Coordinates of N, CA and C in Angstrom, one line a residue:
M149 N -256.7 29.5 142.7 CA -255.3 29.4 143.0 C -255.1 30.8 143.3
T150 N -254.2 31.5 143.8 CA -254.0 32.7 144.4 C -252.8 33.3 143.0
Q151 N -253.0 34.6 143.0 CA -251.9 35.1 141.8 C -250.4 35.1 142.0
F152 N -250.2 35.1 143.6 CA -249.2 34.6 143.9 C -248.4 33.3 143.4
R153 N -249.0 32.0 143.6 CA -248.9 30.8 143.3 C -248.5 30.9 141.5
Q154 N -249.8 31.8 140.7 CA -249.5 31.8 139.6 C -248.1 32.7 138.9
E155 N -247.9 33.2 139.5 CA -246.4 34.2 139.1 C -245.4 33.1 139.2
W156 N -245.1 32.1 140.2 CA -243.7 31.6 139.7 C -244.3 30.3 139.4
D157 N -243.1 29.4 139.0 CA -242.9 27.5 139.0 C -241.7 27.4 139.6
T158 N -241.4 26.2 139.8 CA -240.0 25.9 140.6 C -238.9 26.2 139.9
E159 N -238.9 25.8 138.0 CA -237.5 26.3 137.7 C -237.1 28.0 137.5
T160 N -238.2 28.8 137.5 CA -237.7 29.9 137.8 C -237.3 30.3 139.1
A161 N -238.5 30.2 140.3 CA -237.9 30.3 141.6 C -236.5 29.7 141.6
M162 N -236.1 28.4 141.2 CA -234.4 28.1 141.6 C -233.4 28.8 140.8
E163 N -233.8 29.1 139.4 CA -233.1 29.8 138.5 C -232.8 31.3 139.9
I164 N -233.8 32.1 139.9 CA -233.7 33.3 140.8 C -232.5 32.9 142.1
L165 N -232.8 31.8 142.9 CA -232.1 31.7 143.8 C -230.6 30.8 143.6
N166 N -230.2 30.9 142.5 CA -228.8 30.4 141.9 C -228.5 31.8 141.3
H167 N -228.8 32.9 141.4 CA -228.3 34.0 140.6 C -227.7 34.5 140.8
P168 N -226.2 35.0 140.7 CA -225.3 36.1 141.7 C -226.0 37.6 141.6
T169 N -226.6 37.8 140.9 CA -226.8 39.2 141.1 C -228.4 39.9 141.4
V170 N -229.2 38.8 141.8 CA -230.4 39.2 141.8 C -230.7 39.9 143.0
D171 N -231.9 41.0 142.9 CA -232.4 41.6 143.7 C -232.7 41.0 144.8
S172 N -232.4 41.5 146.1 CA -232.9 40.5 147.5 C -234.1 40.3 147.8
K173 N -235.1 41.6 147.2 CA -236.6 41.5 147.4 C -237.0 40.1 146.5
V174 N -236.7 40.2 145.4 CA -237.1 38.8 144.3 C -237.0 37.5 144.9
W175 N -235.3 37.5 145.8 CA -234.9 36.2 145.5 C -235.9 35.9 147.0
A176 N -236.1 36.9 148.1 CA -236.8 36.6 149.3 C -238.5 35.8 148.7
E177 N -238.7 36.5 147.5 CA -240.0 36.0 147.0 C -240.4 34.8 146.3
A178 N -239.2 34.2 145.9 CA -238.7 33.1 145.3 C -238.5 32.1 146.2
V179 N -237.9 32.3 147.6 CA -237.7 31.6 148.7 C -239.0 31.4 148.9
E180 N -239.8 32.3 149.2 CA -241.3 32.2 149.8 C -242.1 31.1 148.9
W181 N -242.0 31.4 147.7 CA -243.2 30.6 146.9 C -242.5 29.4 147.2
L182 N -241.1 29.3 147.0 CA -240.7 27.5 147.0 C -241.3 27.2 148.4
L183 N -241.0 27.8 149.6 CA -241.7 27.2 151.0 C -243.3 27.2 151.1
V184 N -243.7 27.9 150.6 CA -245.2 27.4 150.2 C -245.6 26.5 148.9
Y185 N -245.1 26.2 147.8 CA -245.6 25.8 146.7 C -244.6 24.9 146.4
G186 N -243.5 24.7 146.5 CA -242.6 23.9 146.1 C -242.4 22.4 146.2
P187 N -241.8 21.8 145.4 CA -241.5 20.6 145.9 C -241.0 20.0 147.0
P188 N -241.5 18.9 148.1 CA -241.4 18.5 149.1 C -240.1 18.7 149.2
E189 N -239.4 18.4 148.7 CA -237.6 18.2 149.1 C -237.1 19.5 149.2
I190 N -237.6 20.4 147.8 CA -236.8 21.5 148.6 C -237.3 22.3 149.6
Q191 N -238.9 22.0 150.0 CA -239.6 22.9 151.2 C -238.8 22.6 152.1
E192 N -238.3 21.2 152.3 CA -237.6 20.1 153.5 C -236.0 21.1 153.8
L193 N -235.5 21.0 152.9 CA -234.5 21.8 152.7 C -234.3 23.1 153.3
L194 N -235.5 24.0 152.6 CA -235.5 25.2 152.9 C -236.0 25.5 154.3
K195 N -236.8 24.8 154.6 CA -237.3 24.7 156.3 C -236.4 24.4 157.5
H196 N -235.4 23.2 157.1 CA -234.1 23.2 157.7 C -232.9 24.6 157.7
A197 N -233.2 25.2 156.7 CA -232.1 26.5 156.5 C -232.8 27.3 157.6
S198 N -234.3 28.0 157.5 CA -235.1 28.6 158.1 C -235.1 28.4 159.9
G199 N -234.7 27.4 160.2 CA -234.9 27.2 161.0 C -233.6 27.1 161.9
H200 N -232.5 27.0 161.0 CA -231.0 27.1 161.7 C -230.9 28.9 161.7
A201 N -231.3 29.5 160.8 CA -231.6 31.2 160.8 C -232.2 31.6 161.9
T202 N -233.4 30.9 162.1 CA -234.3 31.4 163.5 C -233.5 31.3 164.9
M203 N -233.0 30.1 164.4 CA -232.1 30.0 165.9 C -231.3 30.7 166.0
E204 N -230.1 30.9 165.0 CA -228.9 32.2 165.3 C -229.5 33.4 165.3
S205 N -231.0 33.7 164.6 CA -230.8 35.1 164.8 C -232.0 35.8 165.9
F206 N -232.4 34.9 166.2 CA -233.7 34.8 167.2 C -233.5 34.1 168.6
P207 N -232.8 33.9 169.0 CA -232.0 32.5 170.0 C -233.4 32.3 171.0
E208 N -233.9 33.6 171.4 CA -234.9 33.9 172.3 C -236.2 33.0 172.3
L209 N -236.4 33.0 171.0 CA -237.5 31.6 170.4 C -237.7 30.8 171.0
E210 N -238.6 30.3 171.4 CA -238.7 28.7 171.7 C -240.0 28.4 171.1
P211 N -240.2 27.3 170.4 CA -241.3 26.8 169.9 C -242.2 26.3 171.0
L212 N -243.4 26.8 171.1 CA -244.5 26.5 172.3 C -245.1 24.9 171.9
G213 N -244.6 24.4 170.8 CA -244.8 22.7 169.8 C -244.7 23.0 168.4
Y214 N -245.2 21.3 168.3 CA -244.5 21.3 166.7 C -246.1 21.1 166.2
G215 N -246.0 21.5 164.7 CA -246.8 21.0 164.1 C -247.0 19.7 163.6
K216 N -248.1 19.1 162.7 CA -248.3 17.9 162.1 C -246.5 17.4 161.5
D217 N -246.3 18.1 160.5 CA -245.2 18.5 159.7 C -243.8 18.2 160.6
G218 N -243.7 18.5 161.8 CA -242.8 19.0 162.4 C -242.2 20.2 162.3
T219 N -243.4 21.2 161.4 CA -242.8 22.6 161.6 C -243.3 23.3 163.1
P220 N -241.8 24.3 163.7 CA -242.3 24.8 164.7 C -243.2 25.8 164.9
C221 N -244.1 25.7 166.1 CA -244.7 27.0 166.3 C -244.7 27.7 167.4
Y222 N -244.8 29.0 167.0 CA -244.7 30.2 168.1 C -246.2 30.8 168.6
S223 N -246.1 31.8 169.4 CA -247.0 32.6 169.7 C -246.7 33.8 169.2
L224 N -248.0 34.0 168.9 CA -248.2 35.8 168.1 C -247.1 36.8 169.2
S225 N -247.4 36.8 170.4 CA -246.9 37.8 171.2 C -245.3 37.3 171.3
Q226 N -245.0 35.9 170.9 CA -243.0 36.1 170.8 C -242.7 36.4 169.8
L227 N -243.3 36.3 168.7 CA -243.1 36.8 167.6 C -243.0 38.4 167.1
A228 N -244.0 38.6 167.7 CA -243.9 40.2 167.9 C -243.2 41.1 168.8
D229 N -242.6 40.2 169.8 CA -241.6 40.6 170.8 C -240.1 40.4 170.3
S230 N -240.2 39.3 169.7 CA -238.6 38.9 168.5 C -238.5 40.0 167.7
L231 N -239.3 40.5 167.0 CA -239.5 41.3 165.6 C -239.3 42.7 166.2
D232 N -239.9 43.0 167.4 CA -239.7 44.3 167.9 C -240.7 45.0 167.6
I233 N -242.2 44.4 166.9 CA -243.3 45.0 166.7 C -244.0 44.7 167.3
S234 N -245.5 45.4 167.4 CA -246.8 45.3 168.1 C -247.4 43.9 167.7
E235 N -248.5 43.3 168.5 CA -248.9 42.0 168.4 C -250.1 42.0 166.8
E236 N -250.5 43.4 167.1 CA -251.2 44.0 165.8 C -250.5 43.8 164.6
E237 N -249.1 44.4 164.6 CA -248.3 44.4 163.2 C -248.2 43.1 162.9
A238 N -248.1 42.2 163.8 CA -247.5 40.6 163.6 C -248.6 40.1 163.0
E239 N -250.0 40.3 163.5 CA -251.3 39.9 163.0 C -251.5 39.9 161.7
A240 N -251.3 41.4 161.2 CA -251.7 42.5 160.3 C -250.7 41.2 158.7
I241 N -249.3 41.1 159.5 CA -248.5 40.5 158.5 C -248.6 39.1 158.5
I242 N -249.3 38.4 159.0 CA -250.1 36.9 159.2 C -250.9 36.9 158.2
S243 N -251.9 37.8 158.7 CA -253.3 37.8 157.8 C -252.6 37.8 156.1
E244 N -251.8 39.2 156.0 CA -251.4 39.2 154.4 C -250.7 37.8 153.6
K245 N -249.9 37.4 154.8 CA -249.1 36.1 153.9 C -250.3 35.4 153.8
E246 N -251.4 34.9 154.5 CA -252.4 34.0 154.7 C -253.3 34.6 153.3
K247 N -253.5 35.8 153.0 CA -254.5 35.9 151.8 C -253.7 35.6 151.0
K248 N -252.4 36.4 150.9 CA -251.5 36.2 149.7 C -251.3 34.4 148.9
H249 N -251.1 33.9 150.2 CA -250.7 32.3 149.9 C -252.0 31.1 149.5
G250 N -253.4 31.8 150.6 CA -254.2 31.1 150.1 C -254.6 30.4 150.9
I251 N -253.7 30.5 152.0 CA -253.7 29.2 152.9 C -253.4 29.5 154.7
S252 N -253.9 28.9 155.4 CA -253.5 29.5 157.0 C -252.5 29.2 157.1
H253 N -251.7 30.1 158.3 CA -250.1 29.4 158.7 C -250.4 29.5 160.1
R254 N -251.7 29.2 160.7 CA -251.8 29.3 161.9 C -252.5 27.9 162.2
V255 N -251.8 27.6 163.3 CA -251.7 26.0 163.9 C -252.8 26.3 165.4
D256 N -253.7 25.6 165.5 CA -254.4 25.6 166.8 C -253.4 24.9 167.7
N257 N -253.2 25.3 168.8 CA -252.9 24.5 170.3 C -252.8 22.8 170.3
S258 N -254.5 22.6 170.3 CA -254.7 21.0 170.2 C -254.1 20.2 169.1
D259 N -253.5 21.1 167.9 CA -253.2 20.4 166.3 C -251.2 20.4 166.8
T260 N -250.9 20.5 167.7 CA -249.3 20.7 168.0 C -249.2 19.6 169.2
T261 N -247.6 19.1 169.1 CA -247.2 18.0 170.0 C -245.8 18.8 170.7
S262 N -245.5 18.1 171.8 CA -244.2 18.8 172.4 C -243.5 18.3 171.8
L263 N -243.3 17.3 170.8 CA -242.3 16.2 170.2 C -242.1 17.1 169.0
Q264 N -240.7 17.0 168.5 CA -240.7 17.5 167.1 C -240.4 15.8 166.5

């Protein structure tokens, strides 16, 4: 189990999300924890909100496909372009998140579908 997973639990993360004056960095970490380790119903709500925010903030991003769970999949170059960073920087961010979460966030093209 990763240190990040051990740092939170659902109750604490939800309290932070509902706190009116919590630091934005702590709030983002609570959301990240819930997206990765939270109960399925909370993950679903957050994924829906994330998808809406992505469409609003990055309208140029078009999923190349969808994972088995319906999650949109983007190319590394698309993500880097949208964030105005290099592909190497995007790769480093993804690698850091994978290490932190103890899971892979990459999906092979053969594991995607064009239908959501």
